[in-house]
PDB file of C-alpha atoms in Angstrom:
ATOM      1  CA  UNK N   1       1.474  -7.891  15.358  1.00 97.00           C
ATOM      2  CA  UNK N   2       2.008  -4.132  15.214  1.00 98.00           C
ATOM      3  CA  UNK N   3      -0.282  -1.926  13.176  1.00 98.00           C
ATOM      4  CA  UNK N   4       0.608   1.732  12.842  1.00 99.00           C
ATOM      5  CA  UNK N   5      -2.293   4.171  12.964  1.00 99.00           C
ATOM      6  CA  UNK N   6      -2.700   7.899  13.528  1.00 99.00           C
ATOM      7  CA  UNK N   7      -5.954   9.854  13.828  1.00 98.00           C
ATOM      8  CA  UNK N   8      -4.709  12.209  11.102  1.00 99.00           C
ATOM      9  CA  UNK N   9      -5.044   9.333   8.627  1.00 99.00           C
ATOM     10  CA  UNK N  10      -8.735  10.227   8.860  1.00 98.00           C
ATOM     11  CA  UNK N  11      -8.896  13.781  10.158  1.00 98.00           C
ATOM     12  CA  UNK N  12      -6.026  15.129   8.064  1.00 98.00           C
ATOM     13  CA  UNK N  13      -8.458  14.973   5.106  1.00 98.00           C
ATOM     14  CA  UNK N  14     -11.272  17.505   4.859  1.00 97.00           C
ATOM     15  CA  UNK N  15     -14.749  16.122   5.582  1.00 96.00           C
ATOM     16  CA  UNK N  16     -15.905  17.584   2.258  1.00 95.00           C
ATOM     17  CA  UNK N  17     -13.370  15.637   0.223  1.00 96.00           C
ATOM     18  CA  UNK N  18     -14.636  12.924  -2.116  1.00 93.00           C
ATOM     19  CA  UNK N  19     -11.999  10.612  -0.620  1.00 96.00           C
ATOM     20  CA  UNK N  20     -13.539   8.184   1.924  1.00 97.00           C
ATOM     21  CA  UNK N  21     -11.458   9.391   4.853  1.00 98.00           C
ATOM     22  CA  UNK N  22     -13.591   7.622   7.464  1.00 98.00           C
ATOM     23  CA  UNK N  23     -12.387   4.207   6.343  1.00 98.00           C
ATOM     24  CA  UNK N  24      -9.223   4.408   8.470  1.00 98.00           C
ATOM     25  CA  UNK N  25     -11.026   5.045  11.745  1.00 98.00           C
ATOM     26  CA  UNK N  26     -13.746   2.483  10.892  1.00 98.00           C
ATOM     27  CA  UNK N  27     -11.192  -0.213  10.147  1.00 98.00           C
ATOM     28  CA  UNK N  28      -9.338   0.487  13.397  1.00 97.00           C
ATOM     29  CA  UNK N  29     -12.588   0.352  15.386  1.00 96.00           C
ATOM     30  CA  UNK N  30     -13.628  -2.860  13.688  1.00 95.00           C
ATOM     31  CA  UNK N  31     -10.395  -4.493  14.890  1.00 96.00           C
ATOM     32  CA  UNK N  32     -10.953  -3.387  18.517  1.00 90.00           C
ATOM     33  CA  UNK N  33     -12.401  -6.638  19.797  1.00 83.00           C
ATOM     34  CA  UNK N  34     -11.178  -8.529  22.865  1.00 74.00           C
ATOM     35  CA  UNK N  35      -9.941 -11.368  20.659  1.00 76.00           C
ATOM     36  CA  UNK N  36      -8.036  -9.096  18.285  1.00 82.00           C
ATOM     37  CA  UNK N  37      -6.482  -7.181  21.176  1.00 83.00           C
ATOM     38  CA  UNK N  38      -4.534 -10.389  21.955  1.00 87.00           C
ATOM     39  CA  UNK N  39      -3.117 -10.420  18.450  1.00 93.00           C
ATOM     40  CA  UNK N  40      -2.855  -6.764  17.380  1.00 96.00           C
ATOM     41  CA  UNK N  41      -1.057  -3.784  18.905  1.00 96.00           C
ATOM     42  CA  UNK N  42      -1.992  -0.308  17.603  1.00 97.00           C
ATOM     43  CA  UNK N  43       0.930   2.074  17.693  1.00 98.00           C
ATOM     44  CA  UNK N  44       1.038   5.744  16.822  1.00 99.00           C
ATOM     45  CA  UNK N  45       3.726   6.310  14.197  1.00 99.00           C
ATOM     46  CA  UNK N  46       6.538   8.853  14.111  1.00 99.00           C
ATOM     47  CA  UNK N  47       6.693  11.351  11.315  1.00 99.00           C
ATOM     48  CA  UNK N  48       8.996  10.282   8.520  1.00 99.00           C
ATOM     49  CA  UNK N  49      12.422  11.882   8.484  1.00 98.00           C
ATOM     50  CA  UNK N  50      12.744  14.152   5.446  1.00 99.00           C
ATOM     51  CA  UNK N  51      16.066  12.524   4.576  1.00 99.00           C
ATOM     52  CA  UNK N  52      14.197   9.252   4.148  1.00 99.00           C
ATOM     53  CA  UNK N  53      11.673  10.896   1.829  1.00 99.00           C
ATOM     54  CA  UNK N  54      14.583  12.084  -0.331  1.00 99.00           C
ATOM     55  CA  UNK N  55      15.544   8.450  -0.926  1.00 99.00           C
ATOM     56  CA  UNK N  56      12.664   8.160  -3.424  1.00 99.00           C
ATOM     57  CA  UNK N  57      11.762  11.742  -4.328  1.00 99.00           C
ATOM     58  CA  UNK N  58      13.355  14.848  -5.780  1.00 99.00           C
ATOM     59  CA  UNK N  59      14.418  17.296  -3.109  1.00 99.00           C
ATOM     60  CA  UNK N  60      12.703  20.180  -4.905  1.00 99.00           C
ATOM     61  CA  UNK N  61       9.356  18.397  -4.967  1.00 99.00           C
ATOM     62  CA  UNK N  62       9.608  17.350  -1.323  1.00 99.00           C
ATOM     63  CA  UNK N  63      10.666  20.788  -0.121  1.00 99.00           C
ATOM     64  CA  UNK N  64       7.914  22.559  -2.050  1.00 99.00           C
ATOM     65  CA  UNK N  65       5.280  20.246  -0.587  1.00 99.00           C
ATOM     66  CA  UNK N  66       6.606  20.678   2.933  1.00 98.00           C
ATOM     67  CA  UNK N  67       6.603  24.456   2.547  1.00 98.00           C
ATOM     68  CA  UNK N  68       3.084  24.495   0.980  1.00 98.00           C
ATOM     69  CA  UNK N  69       4.445  25.699  -2.359  1.00 98.00           C
ATOM     70  CA  UNK N  70       3.031  23.158  -4.822  1.00 98.00           C
ATOM     71  CA  UNK N  71       1.256  24.650  -7.816  1.00 98.00           C
ATOM     72  CA  UNK N  72      -2.532  24.384  -8.187  1.00 97.00           C
ATOM     73  CA  UNK N  73      -1.952  21.999 -11.089  1.00 98.00           C
ATOM     74  CA  UNK N  74       0.179  19.713  -8.889  1.00 98.00           C
ATOM     75  CA  UNK N  75      -2.431  19.788  -6.140  1.00 98.00           C
ATOM     76  CA  UNK N  76      -5.245  18.932  -8.599  1.00 97.00           C
ATOM     77  CA  UNK N  77      -3.257  15.954  -9.851  1.00 98.00           C
ATOM     78  CA  UNK N  78      -2.960  14.615  -6.316  1.00 98.00           C
ATOM     79  CA  UNK N  79      -6.609  15.155  -5.287  1.00 97.00           C
ATOM     80  CA  UNK N  80      -7.738  14.923  -1.641  1.00 96.00           C
ATOM     81  CA  UNK N  81      -9.121  18.452  -1.996  1.00 94.00           C
ATOM     82  CA  UNK N  82      -9.879  20.687  -0.240  1.00 96.00           C
ATOM     83  CA  UNK N  83      -6.572  20.338   1.570  1.00 97.00           C
ATOM     84  CA  UNK N  84      -6.509  20.833   5.327  1.00 96.00           C
ATOM     85  CA  UNK N  85      -3.868  22.514   7.478  1.00 96.00           C
ATOM     86  CA  UNK N  86      -2.876  18.984   8.544  1.00 98.00           C
ATOM     87  CA  UNK N  87      -2.172  17.565   5.083  1.00 98.00           C
ATOM     88  CA  UNK N  88       1.603  17.843   5.556  1.00 99.00           C
ATOM     89  CA  UNK N  89       1.627  16.187   8.941  1.00 99.00           C
ATOM     90  CA  UNK N  90      -0.749  13.513   7.689  1.00 99.00           C
ATOM     91  CA  UNK N  91       1.549  12.709   4.781  1.00 99.00           C
ATOM     92  CA  UNK N  92       4.589  12.473   7.017  1.00 99.00           C
ATOM     93  CA  UNK N  93       2.767  10.231   9.511  1.00 99.00           C
ATOM     94  CA  UNK N  94       1.694   7.892   6.714  1.00 99.00           C
ATOM     95  CA  UNK N  95       5.246   7.482   5.406  1.00 99.00           C
ATOM     96  CA  UNK N  96       6.418   7.272   9.001  1.00 99.00           C
ATOM     97  CA  UNK N  97       4.013   4.467   9.785  1.00 99.00           C
ATOM     98  CA  UNK N  98       5.382   2.375   6.935  1.00 99.00           C
ATOM     99  CA  UNK N  99       8.981   3.155   7.966  1.00 99.00           C
ATOM    100  CA  UNK N 100       8.195   2.212  11.571  1.00 99.00           C
ATOM    101  CA  UNK N 101       6.709  -1.100  10.393  1.00 99.00           C
ATOM    102  CA  UNK N 102       9.846  -1.733   8.334  1.00 99.00           C
ATOM    103  CA  UNK N 103      11.997  -1.118  11.397  1.00 99.00           C
ATOM    104  CA  UNK N 104       9.884  -3.655  13.339  1.00 99.00           C
ATOM    105  CA  UNK N 105      10.690  -6.262  10.731  1.00 99.00           C
ATOM    106  CA  UNK N 106      14.371  -5.338  10.802  1.00 99.00           C
ATOM    107  CA  UNK N 107      14.271  -5.983  14.567  1.00 98.00           C
ATOM    108  CA  UNK N 108      12.825  -9.435  14.058  1.00 98.00           C
ATOM    109  CA  UNK N 109       9.046  -9.297  13.568  1.00 98.00           C
ATOM    110  CA  UNK N 110       7.584 -11.676  10.979  1.00 98.00           C
ATOM    111  CA  UNK N 111       4.950  -9.151   9.894  1.00 99.00           C
ATOM    112  CA  UNK N 112       4.110  -5.509  10.479  1.00 99.00           C
ATOM    113  CA  UNK N 113       1.464  -3.222   8.971  1.00 99.00           C
ATOM    114  CA  UNK N 114       0.487   0.367   8.303  1.00 99.00           C
ATOM    115  CA  UNK N 115      -3.221   1.123   8.457  1.00 99.00           C
ATOM    116  CA  UNK N 116      -2.671   3.451   5.497  1.00 99.00           C
ATOM    117  CA  UNK N 117      -0.004   3.838   2.825  1.00 98.00           C
ATOM    118  CA  UNK N 118       0.563   1.854  -0.309  1.00 99.00           C
ATOM    119  CA  UNK N 119       0.763   5.236  -2.041  1.00 99.00           C
ATOM    120  CA  UNK N 120       1.928   3.744  -5.343  1.00 99.00           C
ATOM    121  CA  UNK N 121       0.868   6.539  -7.696  1.00 99.00           C
ATOM    122  CA  UNK N 122       3.392   9.073  -6.327  1.00 99.00           C
ATOM    123  CA  UNK N 123       6.319   9.538  -8.711  1.00 99.00           C
ATOM    124  CA  UNK N 124       9.788  10.834  -8.049  1.00 99.00           C
ATOM    125  CA  UNK N 125       8.891  14.472  -8.751  1.00 99.00           C
ATOM    126  CA  UNK N 126       5.105  14.589  -8.406  1.00 99.00           C
ATOM    127  CA  UNK N 127       2.088  13.200  -6.612  1.00 99.00           C
ATOM    128  CA  UNK N 128      -0.924  11.638  -8.275  1.00 98.00           C
ATOM    129  CA  UNK N 129      -4.113   9.720  -7.559  1.00 98.00           C
ATOM    130  CA  UNK N 130      -4.404  10.556  -3.839  1.00 98.00           C
ATOM    131  CA  UNK N 131      -0.704   9.790  -3.324  1.00 99.00           C
ATOM    132  CA  UNK N 132       1.902  12.408  -2.307  1.00 99.00           C
ATOM    133  CA  UNK N 133       4.980  10.438  -1.229  1.00 99.00           C
ATOM    134  CA  UNK N 134       5.531   6.837  -2.326  1.00 99.00           C
ATOM    135  CA  UNK N 135       6.016   4.906   0.918  1.00 99.00           C
ATOM    136  CA  UNK N 136       6.636   1.627  -0.951  1.00 99.00           C
ATOM    137  CA  UNK N 137       9.602   3.100  -2.788  1.00 99.00           C
ATOM    138  CA  UNK N 138      10.891   4.933   0.296  1.00 99.00           C
ATOM    139  CA  UNK N 139      10.800   1.743   2.384  1.00 99.00           C
ATOM    140  CA  UNK N 140      12.341  -0.350  -0.367  1.00 99.00           C
ATOM    141  CA  UNK N 141      15.301   2.000  -0.661  1.00 99.00           C
ATOM    142  CA  UNK N 142      15.580   2.188   3.144  1.00 99.00           C
ATOM    143  CA  UNK N 143      15.506  -1.608   3.482  1.00 99.00           C
ATOM    144  CA  UNK N 144      18.472  -1.977   1.143  1.00 99.00           C
ATOM    145  CA  UNK N 145      20.519   1.035   2.273  1.00 98.00           C
ATOM    146  CA  UNK N 146      20.086   0.946   6.082  1.00 98.00           C
ATOM    147  CA  UNK N 147      18.704  -2.439   7.108  1.00 98.00           C
ATOM    148  CA  UNK N 148      20.904  -4.852   5.206  1.00 95.00           C
ATOM    149  CA  UNK N 149      18.168  -6.528   3.171  1.00 99.00           C
ATOM    150  CA  UNK N 150      19.519  -7.966  -0.079  1.00 98.00           C
ATOM    151  CA  UNK N 151      16.391  -8.110  -2.287  1.00 99.00           C
ATOM    152  CA  UNK N 152      12.963  -6.542  -1.830  1.00 99.00           C
ATOM    153  CA  UNK N 153       9.990  -8.057  -3.661  1.00 99.00           C
ATOM    154  CA  UNK N 154       6.975  -5.747  -4.009  1.00 99.00           C
ATOM    155  CA  UNK N 155       3.628  -7.491  -4.653  1.00 99.00           C
ATOM    156  CA  UNK N 156       1.043  -4.882  -5.607  1.00 99.00           C
ATOM    157  CA  UNK N 157      -2.507  -6.251  -5.934  1.00 99.00           C
ATOM    158  CA  UNK N 158      -4.371  -2.942  -5.877  1.00 99.00           C
ATOM    159  CA  UNK N 159      -6.768  -2.669  -8.850  1.00 99.00           C
ATOM    160  CA  UNK N 160      -4.658   0.218 -10.199  1.00 99.00           C
ATOM    161  CA  UNK N 161      -1.144  -0.250 -11.531  1.00 99.00           C
ATOM    162  CA  UNK N 162       1.662   0.800  -9.185  1.00 99.00           C
ATOM    163  CA  UNK N 163       2.942   3.255 -11.758  1.00 99.00           C
ATOM    164  CA  UNK N 164       4.835   5.554  -9.401  1.00 99.00           C
ATOM    165  CA  UNK N 165       6.573   2.615  -7.722  1.00 99.00           C
ATOM    166  CA  UNK N 166       7.565   1.217 -11.127  1.00 99.00           C
ATOM    167  CA  UNK N 167       8.987   4.531 -12.334  1.00 99.00           C
ATOM    168  CA  UNK N 168      10.937   5.339  -9.142  1.00 99.00           C
ATOM    169  CA  UNK N 169      12.400   1.838  -8.799  1.00 99.00           C
ATOM    170  CA  UNK N 170      13.180   1.209 -12.448  1.00 97.00           C
ATOM    171  CA  UNK N 171      16.621  -0.331 -12.972  1.00 90.00           C
ATOM    172  CA  UNK N 172      17.039  -1.189  -9.270  1.00 96.00           C
ATOM    173  CA  UNK N 173      18.549  -4.655  -9.393  1.00 95.00           C
ATOM    174  CA  UNK N 174      17.857  -5.339  -5.723  1.00 98.00           C
ATOM    175  CA  UNK N 175      14.183  -4.309  -5.818  1.00 99.00           C
ATOM    176  CA  UNK N 176      11.642  -6.237  -7.884  1.00 99.00           C
ATOM    177  CA  UNK N 177       8.216  -4.778  -8.706  1.00 99.00           C
ATOM    178  CA  UNK N 178       5.163  -6.885  -9.505  1.00 99.00           C
ATOM    179  CA  UNK N 179       1.795  -5.249 -10.250  1.00 99.00           C
ATOM    180  CA  UNK N 180      -1.423  -7.127 -11.062  1.00 99.00           C
ATOM    181  CA  UNK N 181      -4.139  -4.649 -11.954  1.00 99.00           C
ATOM    182  CA  UNK N 182      -7.121  -3.884 -14.179  1.00 98.00           C
ATOM    183  CA  UNK N 183      -5.933  -3.047 -17.667  1.00 97.00           C
ATOM    184  CA  UNK N 184      -8.577  -0.412 -18.579  1.00 95.00           C
ATOM    185  CA  UNK N 185      -8.319   1.753 -15.481  1.00 97.00           C
ATOM    186  CA  UNK N 186      -6.286   4.560 -13.914  1.00 97.00           C
ATOM    187  CA  UNK N 187      -3.476   5.359 -14.557  1.00 97.00           C
ATOM    188  CA  UNK N 188      -4.320   5.502 -18.250  1.00 92.00           C
ATOM    189  CA  UNK N 189      -0.645   5.745 -19.201  1.00 95.00           C
ATOM    190  CA  UNK N 190       1.065   2.805 -17.558  1.00 97.00           C
ATOM    191  CA  UNK N 191       4.699   2.509 -16.461  1.00 98.00           C
ATOM    192  CA  UNK N 192       6.688  -0.695 -16.873  1.00 98.00           C
ATOM    193  CA  UNK N 193       7.078  -2.752 -13.685  1.00 99.00           C
ATOM    194  CA  UNK N 194       9.505  -5.645 -13.608  1.00 98.00           C
ATOM    195  CA  UNK N 195       6.440  -7.868 -13.987  1.00 99.00           C
ATOM    196  CA  UNK N 196       2.987  -6.546 -14.962  1.00 99.00           C
ATOM    197  CA  UNK N 197      -0.219  -8.563 -15.242  1.00 99.00           C
ATOM    198  CA  UNK N 198      -3.058  -6.531 -16.832  1.00 98.00           C
ATOM    199  CA  UNK N 199      -6.503  -7.975 -16.130  1.00 99.00           C
ATOM    200  CA  UNK N 200      -9.588  -7.679 -18.304  1.00 98.00           C
ATOM    201  CA  UNK N 201     -12.455  -5.585 -16.936  1.00 98.00           C
ATOM    202  CA  UNK N 202     -15.153  -7.297 -14.842  1.00 98.00           C
ATOM    203  CA  UNK N 203     -13.031 -10.369 -14.128  1.00 98.00           C
ATOM    204  CA  UNK N 204     -14.543 -12.693 -11.494  1.00 99.00           C
ATOM    205  CA  UNK N 205     -13.115 -14.788  -8.673  1.00 99.00           C
ATOM    206  CA  UNK N 206     -12.020 -18.022 -10.334  1.00 99.00           C
ATOM    207  CA  UNK N 207     -10.207 -16.433 -13.254  1.00 99.00           C
ATOM    208  CA  UNK N 208      -8.537 -13.905 -10.938  1.00 99.00           C
ATOM    209  CA  UNK N 209      -7.226 -16.509  -8.492  1.00 99.00           C
ATOM    210  CA  UNK N 210      -5.995 -18.704 -11.354  1.00 99.00           C
ATOM    211  CA  UNK N 211      -3.960 -15.843 -12.813  1.00 99.00           C
ATOM    212  CA  UNK N 212      -2.656 -14.837  -9.370  1.00 99.00           C
ATOM    213  CA  UNK N 213      -1.453 -18.345  -8.595  1.00 99.00           C
ATOM    214  CA  UNK N 214       0.217 -18.626 -12.005  1.00 99.00           C
ATOM    215  CA  UNK N 215       1.901 -15.275 -11.456  1.00 99.00           C
ATOM    216  CA  UNK N 216       3.170 -16.191  -7.999  1.00 99.00           C
ATOM    217  CA  UNK N 217       4.566 -19.411  -9.449  1.00 98.00           C
ATOM    218  CA  UNK N 218       6.495 -17.338 -11.986  1.00 98.00           C
ATOM    219  CA  UNK N 219       7.845 -15.237  -9.129  1.00 98.00           C
ATOM    220  CA  UNK N 220       9.407 -18.350  -7.560  1.00 96.00           C
ATOM    221  CA  UNK N 221      12.566 -17.664  -9.529  1.00 96.00           C
ATOM    222  CA  UNK N 222      12.959 -14.155  -8.042  1.00 98.00           C
ATOM    223  CA  UNK N 223      15.059 -14.118  -4.909  1.00 97.00           C
ATOM    224  CA  UNK N 224      13.959 -11.956  -1.965  1.00 99.00           C
ATOM    225  CA  UNK N 225      14.498 -11.665   1.797  1.00 98.00           C
ATOM    226  CA  UNK N 226      11.564  -9.323   2.475  1.00 99.00           C
ATOM    227  CA  UNK N 227       8.184  -8.919   0.758  1.00 99.00           C
ATOM    228  CA  UNK N 228       6.060  -5.777   0.575  1.00 99.00           C
ATOM    229  CA  UNK N 229       2.337  -6.416   0.045  1.00 99.00           C
ATOM    230  CA  UNK N 230       0.225  -3.550  -1.347  1.00 99.00           C
ATOM    231  CA  UNK N 231      -3.113  -4.980  -0.406  1.00 99.00           C
ATOM    232  CA  UNK N 232      -5.696  -2.612  -1.893  1.00 99.00           C
ATOM    233  CA  UNK N 233      -9.285  -3.891  -1.816  1.00 99.00           C
ATOM    234  CA  UNK N 234     -10.536  -1.791  -4.729  1.00 98.00           C
ATOM    235  CA  UNK N 235     -10.802  -5.019  -6.734  1.00 99.00           C
ATOM    236  CA  UNK N 236     -14.150  -5.652  -4.987  1.00 99.00           C
ATOM    237  CA  UNK N 237     -17.270  -5.736  -7.158  1.00 98.00           C
ATOM    238  CA  UNK N 238     -18.726  -2.971  -4.969  1.00 98.00           C
ATOM    239  CA  UNK N 239     -15.797  -0.601  -5.560  1.00 98.00           C
ATOM    240  CA  UNK N 240     -16.646   2.698  -7.320  1.00 96.00           C
ATOM    241  CA  UNK N 241     -13.289   2.836  -9.147  1.00 95.00           C
ATOM    242  CA  UNK N 242     -12.347  -0.824  -9.463  1.00 95.00           C
ATOM    243  CA  UNK N 243     -13.891  -2.349 -12.636  1.00 96.00           C
ATOM    244  CA  UNK N 244     -13.258  -5.914 -11.385  1.00 98.00           C
ATOM    245  CA  UNK N 245     -15.991  -8.149  -9.987  1.00 98.00           C
ATOM    246  CA  UNK N 246     -14.340  -9.873  -7.044  1.00 99.00           C
ATOM    247  CA  UNK N 247     -15.988 -11.068  -3.845  1.00 99.00           C
ATOM    248  CA  UNK N 248     -14.761 -10.538  -0.304  1.00 99.00           C
ATOM    249  CA  UNK N 249     -14.087 -14.297  -0.136  1.00 99.00           C
ATOM    250  CA  UNK N 250     -11.847 -14.009  -3.184  1.00 99.00           C
ATOM    251  CA  UNK N 251      -9.822 -11.280  -1.491  1.00 99.00           C
ATOM    252  CA  UNK N 252      -9.367 -13.454   1.585  1.00 99.00           C
ATOM    253  CA  UNK N 253      -8.058 -16.216  -0.668  1.00 99.00           C
ATOM    254  CA  UNK N 254      -5.856 -13.666  -2.458  1.00 99.00           C
ATOM    255  CA  UNK N 255      -4.337 -12.714   0.883  1.00 99.00           C
ATOM    256  CA  UNK N 256      -3.784 -16.367   1.766  1.00 99.00           C
ATOM    257  CA  UNK N 257      -1.960 -16.912  -1.516  1.00 99.00           C
ATOM    258  CA  UNK N 258       0.429 -14.073  -0.743  1.00 99.00           C
ATOM    259  CA  UNK N 259       0.951 -15.231   2.848  1.00 99.00           C
ATOM    260  CA  UNK N 260       1.657 -18.811   1.794  1.00 98.00           C
ATOM    261  CA  UNK N 261       4.028 -17.621  -0.920  1.00 99.00           C
ATOM    262  CA  UNK N 262       5.901 -15.517   1.628  1.00 98.00           C
ATOM    263  CA  UNK N 263       5.921 -18.253   4.232  1.00 98.00           C
ATOM    264  CA  UNK N 264       7.368 -20.758   1.752  1.00 98.00           C
ATOM    265  CA  UNK N 265      10.243 -18.350   1.176  1.00 97.00           C
ATOM    266  CA  UNK N 266      10.621 -17.607   4.912  1.00 98.00           C
ATOM    267  CA  UNK N 267      10.324 -13.890   4.124  1.00 99.00           C
ATOM    268  CA  UNK N 268       8.988 -11.280   6.561  1.00 99.00           C
ATOM    269  CA  UNK N 269       5.998  -9.361   5.293  1.00 99.00           C
ATOM    270  CA  UNK N 270       5.356  -5.604   5.346  1.00 99.00           C
ATOM    271  CA  UNK N 271       1.732  -4.729   4.581  1.00 99.00           C
ATOM    272  CA  UNK N 272       0.550  -1.463   3.075  1.00 99.00           C
ATOM    273  CA  UNK N 273      -3.148  -0.754   2.819  1.00 98.00           C
ATOM    274  CA  UNK N 274      -3.762   0.633  -0.675  1.00 98.00           C
ATOM    275  CA  UNK N 275      -7.065   1.607  -2.250  1.00 98.00           C
ATOM    276  CA  UNK N 276     -10.662   0.852  -1.342  1.00 98.00           C
ATOM    277  CA  UNK N 277     -13.672   2.933  -2.404  1.00 98.00           C
ATOM    278  CA  UNK N 278     -16.675   0.676  -2.092  1.00 98.00           C
ATOM    279  CA  UNK N 279     -20.218   1.903  -1.752  1.00 94.00           C
ATOM    280  CA  UNK N 280     -21.369   1.126   0.865  1.00 96.00           C
ATOM    281  CA  UNK N 281     -18.084   1.672   2.688  1.00 98.00           C
ATOM    282  CA  UNK N 282     -18.711  -1.385   4.896  1.00 98.00           C
ATOM    283  CA  UNK N 283     -17.396  -3.610   2.089  1.00 98.00           C
ATOM    284  CA  UNK N 284     -14.054  -1.791   2.129  1.00 99.00           C
ATOM    285  CA  UNK N 285     -13.864  -1.797   5.917  1.00 98.00           C
ATOM    286  CA  UNK N 286     -14.696  -5.492   6.220  1.00 98.00           C
ATOM    287  CA  UNK N 287     -12.157  -6.610   3.606  1.00 99.00           C
ATOM    288  CA  UNK N 288      -9.386  -4.583   5.228  1.00 98.00           C
ATOM    289  CA  UNK N 289     -10.390  -5.983   8.625  1.00 98.00           C
ATOM    290  CA  UNK N 290     -10.119  -9.482   7.159  1.00 98.00           C
ATOM    291  CA  UNK N 291      -6.667  -8.629   5.791  1.00 98.00           C
ATOM    292  CA  UNK N 292      -5.297  -7.519   9.137  1.00 98.00           C
ATOM    293  CA  UNK N 293      -6.814 -10.428  11.074  1.00 97.00           C
ATOM    294  CA  UNK N 294      -5.323 -12.844   8.559  1.00 97.00           C
ATOM    295  CA  UNK N 295      -1.961 -11.097   8.783  1.00 98.00           C
ATOM    296  CA  UNK N 296      -1.932 -11.330  12.580  1.00 96.00           C
ATOM    297  CA  UNK N 297      -1.579 -15.114  12.228  1.00 95.00           C
ATOM    298  CA  UNK N 298       1.361 -14.901   9.785  1.00 96.00           C
ATOM    299  CA  UNK N 299       4.573 -16.597  10.815  1.00 92.00           C
ATOM    300  CA  UNK N 300       7.369 -18.593   9.206  1.00 82.00           C
TER     301      UNK N 300
END
């Protein structure tokens, strides 16, 4: 299984930022065991082509970001401050990693991953919530336009609603958006996905898994030939921004539910990392490590 990773995922963020930049490098290092080396290939991504970014974003917004001409208000809304000189390259490598993983699936892989991405708060004409370009929306448009996929199903299980994804892909008949998230959490003004499930604060494992299974059963009627999985682990009880009370074991079972759902449909699976802000950071790292190890066994 290919996982796309670039050192700028970590070092393109300033060390003084409140964002836990070290998680990317720690996750990669945690997967560097002799056993995992037989299952996982780490590949450095290409930068995304600007024309692909335009598939999901206004040209004016993209061009102003690339030329370092966003307003201070726009930068504050995104976060990740203070910005480094590498923020543009980092952003293009993240989108590129997801696009490279999509191309792997087009060429016949059952599963491919980006060790970043899932930037679901970026809207058509603005960034938000640590997200600059929406790689889920970019890849969904690319899958339909260039890779002959007929229907993309996006399963977003980050604790925060995929508001940017919903807004960009609204009224796209061949792309279906599903977001299951904490109701009383960022973003405080929600968008309308094709299917939203808003969870009560402090929900625990059994209730969460029951609702997830019910929701996946409802998705049985939605056709797809590729599935995108936004697999944020900010649903953990230890997460600073999550407001759900889920265990690491619950997240492993969550992943299994998505993998079994995808396998039943014989759909390839593109995995985006999403959020994770646990304190201590080990909880975030371990749950993402579990995700990628589980994914490395995915086949249909």
